[in-house]
Tab-separated table of C-alpha atoms in Angstrom:
chain	number	residue	atom	x	y	z
Z	252	MET	CA	112.343	116.869	167.240
Z	253	ILE	CA	110.006	119.068	165.178
Z	254	ARG	CA	113.015	120.904	163.726
Z	255	GLY	CA	114.513	117.550	162.699
Z	256	VAL	CA	111.316	116.506	160.907
Z	257	ILE	CA	111.176	119.859	159.050
Z	258	GLN	CA	114.823	119.571	158.015
Z	259	SER	CA	114.220	115.998	156.847
Z	260	ARG	CA	111.261	117.051	154.720
Z	261	LEU	CA	113.192	119.992	153.293
Z	262	GLY	CA	115.983	117.603	152.393
Z	263	SER	CA	113.538	115.286	150.643
Z	264	ALA	CA	112.042	118.234	148.737
Z	265	ARG	CA	115.507	119.392	147.617
Z	266	SER	CA	116.346	115.867	146.486
Z	267	LEU	CA	113.102	115.622	144.527
Z	268	TYR	CA	113.710	119.037	142.952
Z	269	ALA	CA	117.238	117.998	141.983
Z	270	THR	CA	115.899	114.811	140.375
Z	271	VAL	CA	113.290	116.739	138.374
Z	272	ALA	CA	115.862	119.342	137.338
Z	273	ALA	CA	118.251	116.618	136.219
Z	274	HIS	CA	115.580	115.075	133.992
Z	275	ALA	CA	114.188	118.363	132.649
Z	276	PRO	CA	116.918	118.926	130.020
Z	277	ALA	CA	116.442	115.370	128.719
Z	278	THR	CA	112.689	115.963	128.321
Z	279	GLU	CA	113.307	119.256	126.571
Z	280	LYS	CA	115.849	117.597	124.331
Z	281	LEU	CA	113.432	114.752	123.569
Z	282	ASP	CA	110.787	117.231	122.442
Z	283	GLU	CA	113.196	118.628	119.891
Z	284	PHE	CA	112.951	115.621	117.599
Z	285	ARG	CA	109.739	113.839	118.671
Z	286	THR	CA	106.158	115.015	118.477
Z	287	ILE	CA	103.538	113.991	121.009
Z	288	GLU	CA	100.915	113.892	118.225
Z	289	GLN	CA	100.874	110.274	117.089
Z	290	ASN	CA	97.743	110.542	114.918
Z	291	PRO	CA	98.780	111.374	111.322
Z	292	ALA	CA	95.327	112.837	110.662
Z	293	LYS	CA	96.248	115.673	113.050
Z	294	HIS	CA	99.720	116.334	111.692
Z	295	SER	CA	100.270	119.905	110.580
Z	296	SER	CA	103.163	122.291	110.058
Z	297	ALA	CA	103.614	122.417	113.856
Z	298	ALA	CA	104.926	118.832	113.784
Z	299	LEU	CA	107.317	119.268	110.854
Z	300	SER	CA	110.807	117.762	111.193
Z	301	ARG	CA	109.787	115.676	114.206
Z	302	PHE	CA	109.395	111.929	114.545
Z	303	TYR	CA	106.230	110.105	115.478
Z	304	THR	CA	105.805	106.411	116.264
Z	305	VAL	CA	103.586	104.048	114.284
Z	306	PRO	CA	101.889	101.695	116.799
Z	307	ALA	CA	103.039	98.077	116.579
Z	308	ASP	CA	99.550	96.719	115.825
Z	309	VAL	CA	99.018	99.246	113.017
Z	310	ARG	CA	102.451	98.515	111.564
Z	311	LYS	CA	101.659	94.810	111.550
Z	312	GLN	CA	98.375	95.414	109.749
Z	313	ILE	CA	99.385	97.855	107.012
Z	314	PHE	CA	103.106	97.138	106.501
Z	315	ALA	CA	103.259	93.374	107.088
Z	316	HIS	CA	103.499	92.612	103.353
Z	317	GLY	CA	105.376	95.684	102.126
Z	318	GLY	CA	105.367	99.445	102.184
Z	319	LEU	CA	108.635	100.155	103.998
Z	320	PRO	CA	112.040	100.071	102.234
Z	321	LYS	CA	114.089	97.005	103.205
Z	322	ASN	CA	116.931	99.022	104.736
Z	323	PHE	CA	114.439	100.993	106.798
Z	324	GLU	CA	112.793	97.760	107.962
Z	325	LYS	CA	116.165	96.582	109.295
Z	326	GLN	CA	116.475	99.836	111.185
Z	327	VAL	CA	112.954	99.402	112.594
Z	328	LYS	CA	113.867	95.947	113.934
Z	329	THR	CA	117.103	97.276	115.422
Z	330	PHE	CA	115.452	100.252	117.146
Z	331	ASN	CA	112.416	98.167	118.126
Z	332	GLU	CA	110.112	100.971	116.974
Z	333	CYS	CA	108.817	102.331	113.685
Z	334	CYS	CA	109.369	106.086	113.708
Z	335	LEU	CA	108.579	108.265	110.687
Z	336	MET	CA	109.594	111.877	110.324
Z	337	VAL	CA	106.761	114.328	109.649
Z	338	ARG	CA	107.909	116.015	106.447
Z	339	ARG	CA	106.444	118.785	104.333
Z	340	PRO	CA	105.335	116.715	101.273
Z	341	ALA	CA	103.129	114.460	103.417
Z	342	VAL	CA	101.717	117.368	105.432
Z	343	GLU	CA	101.054	119.266	102.199
Z	344	ILE	CA	98.983	116.405	100.768
Z	345	ILE	CA	97.157	115.898	104.089
Z	346	GLU	CA	96.222	119.593	104.037
Z	347	TYR	CA	94.945	119.230	100.471
Z	348	LEU	CA	92.833	116.228	101.457
Z	349	ARG	CA	91.262	118.156	104.342
Z	350	ARG	CA	90.028	120.730	101.831
Z	351	THR	CA	89.066	118.310	99.056
Z	352	ASP	CA	85.529	118.092	97.705
Z	353	PHE	CA	85.192	114.326	97.332
Z	354	ASN	CA	82.083	114.704	95.160
Z	355	ARG	CA	84.364	115.780	92.343
Z	356	PRO	CA	86.644	113.487	90.279
Z	357	VAL	CA	89.608	112.106	92.199
Z	358	ASN	CA	92.755	114.179	92.536
Z	359	ARG	CA	96.046	112.574	91.487
Z	360	PHE	CA	99.204	113.541	93.388
Z	361	VAL	CA	102.600	112.561	91.961
Z	362	LEU	CA	105.588	112.391	94.320
Z	363	TYR	CA	108.946	112.899	92.631
Z	364	GLY	CA	112.490	113.728	93.659
Z	365	GLU	CA	116.086	112.548	93.706
Z	366	ASP	CA	116.976	108.963	94.636
Z	367	GLY	CA	116.848	108.395	98.382
Z	368	ALA	CA	115.027	111.657	99.162
Z	369	GLY	CA	112.212	109.891	101.027
Z	370	LYS	CA	109.387	109.289	98.539
Z	371	SER	CA	108.623	105.770	99.831
Z	372	LEU	CA	108.497	106.897	103.471
Z	373	THR	CA	106.257	109.808	102.500
Z	374	LEU	CA	103.928	107.218	100.970
Z	375	ALA	CA	104.171	105.202	104.195
Z	376	HIS	CA	103.142	108.274	106.211
Z	377	LEU	CA	100.150	108.820	103.901
Z	378	LEU	CA	99.276	105.124	104.071
Z	379	HIS	CA	99.040	105.420	107.851
Z	380	TYR	CA	96.928	108.557	107.395
Z	381	GLY	CA	94.553	106.711	105.048
Z	382	HIS	CA	94.238	103.826	107.493
Z	383	GLN	CA	93.487	106.254	110.329
Z	384	GLU	CA	90.846	108.074	108.251
Z	385	GLN	CA	89.032	104.854	107.265
Z	386	TYR	CA	89.972	104.824	103.586
Z	387	VAL	CA	89.928	101.522	101.712
Z	388	LEU	CA	93.611	101.196	100.826
Z	389	VAL	CA	94.712	100.117	97.341
Z	390	HIS	CA	98.456	99.980	97.881
Z	391	VAL	CA	101.206	98.668	95.593
Z	392	PRO	CA	104.507	98.716	97.530
Z	393	TRP	CA	106.808	98.571	94.464
Z	394	VAL	CA	105.606	98.051	90.874
Z	395	PRO	CA	109.045	97.005	89.499
Z	396	ASN	CA	108.803	93.780	91.528
Z	397	TRP	CA	106.227	92.683	88.963
Z	398	MET	CA	108.143	93.962	85.939
Z	399	LYS	CA	111.630	92.784	86.947
Z	400	ARG	CA	111.234	89.834	89.313
Z	401	ALA	CA	107.928	88.125	88.497
Z	402	ARG	CA	107.550	84.882	90.461
Z	403	GLU	CA	105.622	83.066	87.736
Z	404	THR	CA	103.958	83.835	84.417
Z	405	ALA	CA	101.019	82.225	82.641
Z	406	ASN	CA	99.051	82.947	79.498
Z	407	SER	CA	95.918	84.933	80.258
Z	408	SER	CA	92.640	83.120	79.661
Z	409	THR	CA	90.653	86.365	79.390
Z	410	ILE	CA	92.917	88.738	77.428
Z	411	GLU	CA	94.482	87.198	74.335
Z	412	GLY	CA	98.221	87.787	73.966
Z	413	SER	CA	98.685	88.896	77.581
Z	414	LEU	CA	100.422	87.280	80.537
Z	415	ASP	CA	99.135	86.746	84.067
Z	416	LEU	CA	101.343	86.929	87.151
Z	417	PRO	CA	99.299	84.527	89.302
Z	418	LEU	CA	101.562	84.276	92.349
Z	419	ASP	CA	102.249	88.009	92.444
Z	420	GLY	CA	98.526	88.692	92.071
Z	421	ALA	CA	97.658	86.337	94.922
Z	422	ALA	CA	100.354	87.923	97.115
Z	423	TRP	CA	98.915	91.388	96.443
Z	424	LEU	CA	95.434	90.173	97.413
Z	425	VAL	CA	96.863	88.885	100.722
Z	426	HIS	CA	98.357	92.348	101.235
Z	427	PHE	CA	95.021	94.016	100.426
Z	428	LYS	CA	93.139	91.715	102.796
Z	429	SER	CA	95.614	92.359	105.617
Z	430	GLN	CA	95.178	96.121	105.263
Z	431	ASN	CA	91.427	96.306	104.707
Z	432	ALA	CA	89.599	93.230	106.024
Z	433	PRO	CA	88.337	94.824	109.304
Z	434	LEU	CA	87.113	97.952	107.481
Z	435	LEU	CA	85.413	95.993	104.663
Z	436	ASN	CA	83.614	93.833	107.215
Z	437	ARG	CA	82.265	96.979	108.904
Z	438	LEU	CA	81.244	98.612	105.614
Z	439	GLY	CA	79.459	95.503	104.371
Z	440	LEU	CA	80.353	96.091	100.706
Z	441	THR	CA	79.024	93.488	98.272
Z	442	VAL	CA	79.617	92.383	94.684
Z	443	SER	CA	77.371	94.113	92.128
Z	444	ARG	CA	77.170	91.280	89.570
Z	445	ASP	CA	77.937	87.613	89.006
Z	446	TYR	CA	81.551	86.662	88.292
Z	447	VAL	CA	81.837	83.307	86.544
Z	448	TRP	CA	85.307	81.752	86.819
Z	449	THR	CA	84.566	78.215	85.629
Z	450	LYS	CA	81.450	76.099	85.146
Z	451	ARG	CA	81.530	75.241	88.837
Z	452	GLU	CA	83.086	78.371	90.346
Z	453	THR	CA	81.075	81.580	90.592
Z	454	THR	CA	81.021	84.631	92.828
Z	455	PRO	CA	77.332	85.640	92.829
Z	456	ALA	CA	75.965	89.165	93.010
Z	457	GLY	CA	75.402	90.200	96.610
Z	458	ALA	CA	78.344	88.197	97.951
Z	459	PRO	CA	80.743	90.096	100.261
Z	460	LEU	CA	83.468	91.980	98.443
Z	461	LEU	CA	86.018	89.951	100.379
Z	462	ALA	CA	84.708	86.854	98.574
Z	463	LEU	CA	86.497	88.107	95.439
Z	464	VAL	CA	89.690	88.494	97.444
Z	465	GLU	CA	89.403	85.049	99.019
Z	466	HIS	CA	88.784	83.435	95.642
Z	467	GLY	CA	91.863	85.071	94.119
Z	468	ILE	CA	93.989	83.943	97.057
Z	469	SER	CA	92.764	80.348	97.101
Z	470	ARG	CA	92.787	80.038	93.294
Z	471	ALA	CA	95.901	81.890	92.181
Z	472	LYS	CA	95.051	81.076	88.573
Z	473	PHE	CA	92.291	83.695	88.770
Z	474	ALA	CA	94.146	86.207	90.986
Z	475	CYS	CA	94.743	88.818	88.264
Z	476	ASP	CA	91.137	88.657	87.075
Z	477	ALA	CA	89.970	88.910	90.699
Z	478	ILE	CA	92.072	92.077	91.138
Z	479	ALA	CA	90.511	93.620	88.025
Z	480	ALA	CA	87.028	92.829	89.347
Z	481	LEU	CA	87.874	94.072	92.854
Z	482	LEU	CA	89.203	97.443	91.712
Z	483	GLN	CA	86.238	97.973	89.395
Z	484	GLU	CA	83.861	97.246	92.268
Z	485	LEU	CA	85.731	99.656	94.541
Z	486	LYS	CA	85.415	102.435	91.968
Z	487	GLN	CA	81.666	101.873	91.808
Z	488	HIS	CA	81.229	101.750	95.585
Z	489	SER	CA	83.331	104.897	96.052
Z	490	SER	CA	81.394	106.812	93.414
Z	491	ALA	CA	78.162	105.708	95.107
Z	492	GLY	CA	79.423	107.146	98.418
Z	493	LYS	CA	79.584	103.803	100.211
Z	494	CYS	CA	83.304	104.109	100.987
Z	495	LYS	CA	86.385	106.267	100.457
Z	496	THR	CA	89.309	104.792	98.546
Z	497	MET	CA	92.961	105.797	98.646
Z	498	VAL	CA	95.243	104.500	95.900
Z	499	LEU	CA	98.963	104.535	96.695
Z	500	VAL	CA	101.473	103.172	94.174
Z	501	ASP	CA	105.269	103.305	94.481
Z	502	GLY	CA	107.330	103.090	91.293
Z	503	TYR	CA	104.262	103.956	89.209
Z	504	ASN	CA	106.310	104.924	86.137
Z	505	ALA	CA	107.277	101.259	85.659
Z	506	PHE	CA	103.831	100.778	84.099
Z	507	PHE	CA	104.945	102.939	81.154
Z	508	HIS	CA	108.471	101.698	80.600
Z	509	PRO	CA	109.143	100.531	77.001
Z	510	HIS	CA	109.847	96.962	78.141
Z	511	THR	CA	110.092	94.630	81.122
Z	512	ARG	CA	112.395	91.748	82.019
Z	513	ILE	CA	109.621	89.234	81.413
Z	514	GLN	CA	110.208	87.240	78.246
Z	515	THR	CA	107.985	85.199	75.973
Z	516	GLU	CA	108.782	81.660	74.897
Z	517	ASN	CA	110.746	83.173	71.997
Z	518	LYS	CA	112.957	85.134	74.418
Z	519	VAL	CA	111.330	88.438	73.441
Z	520	ARG	CA	110.758	90.990	76.185
Z	521	ILE	CA	107.167	92.085	76.539
Z	522	THR	CA	105.852	95.564	77.251
Z	523	PRO	CA	104.041	96.388	80.530
Z	524	ASP	CA	100.681	96.760	78.763
Z	525	ARG	CA	100.769	93.025	77.970
Z	526	ILE	CA	100.810	92.161	81.680
Z	527	THR	CA	97.249	91.816	82.936
Z	528	LEU	CA	98.081	93.374	86.323
Z	529	THR	CA	98.865	96.665	84.588
Z	530	ARG	CA	95.365	97.394	83.309
Z	531	PRO	CA	93.413	97.437	86.615
Z	532	PHE	CA	95.874	99.820	88.260
Z	533	LEU	CA	95.930	102.134	85.251
Z	534	ASP	CA	92.136	102.070	85.257
Z	535	ILE	CA	91.798	102.986	88.939
Z	536	THR	CA	94.223	105.897	88.529
Z	537	ARG	CA	91.967	107.566	85.966
Z	538	ASN	CA	89.839	110.456	87.176
Z	539	ASP	CA	86.509	108.945	86.101
Z	540	TRP	CA	85.342	108.179	89.647
Z	541	THR	CA	84.737	110.097	92.876
Z	542	ASN	CA	85.177	109.863	96.657
Z	543	GLY	CA	88.813	108.893	96.523
Z	544	VAL	CA	92.392	110.030	95.969
Z	545	CYS	CA	95.467	108.707	94.148
Z	546	VAL	CA	99.009	109.265	95.455
Z	547	LEU	CA	101.637	107.948	93.053
Z	548	ALA	CA	105.429	107.994	93.323
Z	549	VAL	CA	107.714	108.032	90.286
Z	550	ASP	CA	111.314	106.945	90.673
Z	551	ARG	CA	114.358	106.494	88.466
Z	552	LEU	CA	115.070	103.194	90.234
Z	553	ALA	CA	111.757	101.866	88.903
Z	554	LEU	CA	113.120	101.682	85.368
Z	555	THR	CA	114.322	98.345	84.113
Z	556	GLU	CA	117.822	99.258	83.023
Z	557	GLU	CA	118.521	102.737	81.783
Z	558	ARG	CA	118.980	105.664	84.144
Z	559	MET	CA	117.077	108.796	83.203
Z	560	ALA	CA	118.995	112.035	83.494
Z	561	SER	CA	116.062	113.786	85.153
Z	562	CYS	CA	113.796	112.851	88.050
Z	563	LEU	CA	110.914	115.006	86.783
Z	564	PRO	CA	107.561	113.285	86.095
Z	565	LYS	CA	107.547	114.419	82.459
Z	566	TYR	CA	110.646	112.308	81.762
Z	567	LEU	CA	109.932	109.329	84.007
Z	568	LEU	CA	106.321	108.814	82.922
Z	569	TYR	CA	107.070	109.153	79.220
Z	570	ARG	CA	104.433	110.785	77.060
Z	571	GLU	CA	101.865	108.023	77.553
Z	572	GLY	CA	102.000	108.109	81.346
Z	573	PHE	CA	102.044	111.906	81.508
Z	574	GLU	CA	98.917	112.152	79.344
Z	575	HIS	CA	97.252	109.371	81.330
Z	576	LEU	CA	97.593	111.340	84.589
Z	577	ASP	CA	97.166	114.859	83.260
Z	578	PRO	CA	96.004	116.912	85.124
Z	579	PHE	CA	97.830	115.964	88.330
Z	580	VAL	CA	99.420	117.743	91.282
Z	581	PRO	CA	103.225	117.292	91.398
Z	582	VAL	CA	104.748	117.227	94.886
Z	583	ARG	CA	108.541	117.332	95.117
Z	584	VAL	CA	110.293	115.371	97.857
Z	585	GLU	CA	113.691	116.905	98.619
Z	586	GLY	CA	116.567	115.944	100.875
Z	587	TYR	CA	116.690	116.988	104.505
Z	588	ASN	CA	116.751	120.665	105.280
Z	589	ASP	CA	118.935	121.781	108.213
Z	590	VAL	CA	116.203	121.295	110.817
Z	591	GLU	CA	115.296	117.822	109.530
Z	592	TYR	CA	118.946	116.809	109.370
Z	593	HIS	CA	119.658	117.785	112.991
Z	594	SER	CA	116.419	116.126	114.087
Z	595	CYS	CA	117.519	112.866	112.443
Z	596	ILE	CA	120.964	113.075	114.069
Z	597	LYS	CA	119.354	113.595	117.480
Z	598	TYR	CA	117.147	110.575	116.889
Z	599	TYR	CA	120.167	108.406	116.042
Z	600	LEU	CA	121.960	109.682	119.133
Z	601	ASP	CA	118.917	108.930	121.279
Z	602	ARG	CA	118.788	105.380	119.912
Z	603	LYS	CA	122.539	104.998	120.612
Z	604	TRP	CA	122.956	104.252	116.922
Z	605	ILE	CA	125.771	106.773	116.645
Z	606	GLN	CA	127.993	108.331	119.294
Z	607	ALA	CA	129.199	111.922	119.460
Z	608	ALA	CA	132.847	110.852	119.700
Z	609	GLU	CA	134.314	114.114	118.463
Z	610	PRO	CA	132.963	117.645	118.103
Z	611	GLY	CA	131.986	118.509	114.546
Z	612	PHE	CA	130.901	114.989	113.582
Z	613	GLU	CA	127.484	116.351	112.513
Z	614	VAL	CA	129.115	118.674	109.984
Z	615	GLU	CA	131.175	115.799	108.556
Z	616	LEU	CA	128.124	113.548	108.183
Z	617	LYS	CA	126.212	116.430	106.644
Z	618	MET	CA	128.877	116.917	103.982
Z	619	LEU	CA	129.301	113.195	103.267
Z	620	SER	CA	125.562	112.553	102.934
Z	621	CYS	CA	124.689	115.836	101.178
Z	622	GLN	CA	121.669	115.768	103.508
Z	623	ASN	CA	120.190	112.887	101.528
Z	624	PRO	CA	118.090	110.710	103.920
Z	625	TYR	CA	119.118	107.392	102.365
Z	626	GLN	CA	122.808	108.284	102.208
Z	627	LEU	CA	122.737	109.428	105.837
Z	628	MET	CA	121.085	106.173	106.873
Z	629	GLN	CA	123.746	104.197	104.991
Z	630	LEU	CA	126.613	106.160	106.535
Z	631	CYS	CA	125.226	105.523	110.014
Z	632	ALA	CA	124.391	101.849	109.355
Z	633	SER	CA	126.237	99.031	111.056
Z	634	LEU	CA	129.223	97.481	109.270
């Protein structure tokens, strides 16, 4: 009887060992393309080429109104998770920020690279980092939306000869509130002076900073002026050491393009400097304030029509934009290297998005996509 019990327990132990052994390769394989470190503030070179997951509640807060490319958003819904690859440009900037003296004027980082190399997702990674590190986020998902597809225009009541984009301004304020409302409530930032909108509408000194945001949302007519006031207040609060501010702008070179698609009543295209939304974001990307950082992405797709031959900042920013940002730190975003490419393929295989039908399929996809992240995503997309 005792022998039977011992044999039974040995059998159970062997079965358990077999189960663990069967699952061990899968766990090892999983570790090849995922990192267990989900906090972007702790990402370092050890996590390069691996995916991490953005929590659903964080994604809802910081990406609800933009920040992820549309094709990537479709993939996120399909996979039911938002996974970003830890890539060298983002880790490089995070390392710089760890060593930054925030008592000095703000550093400006400019992301550049070929189309589809991953500049927008690098910004998304840094946006999550800024949220995790309690920065006040000043984030513009895609500047050309204002220059090419403005929802509505109106003559500015404060700057003669300029145009307001009231609906776009109000939408950006909703985005800002979604990202920063909990943090601003904790910081208790207030308005430094009176803002008079009409004879009956005023935001008094000492009112919460969110009062400016709420006024611009409820009264879209004043949204662009509210943004100008908000960004000026944030510069003052940051320089006073009351908060840290991170400015992230995608398609920044659209601010310096010779013309937009917005036309006057005489069917004449106006220049970006005549749009009132341009001035506040150019002002906050100057280096005349402290306790903050600016991360800006330049892109050939941000231009209205023509395609520049080069993706370098000197060409995309034109002379005016280059001198506006000088000095800045250029950070190149390149296509996948071999490790990143195989990591992405393993992720797609894990999600059952592609199937290893024939040996050598990875080499074929590698050649067809030229290891460009966007092209690879398109080749693997559903029909």
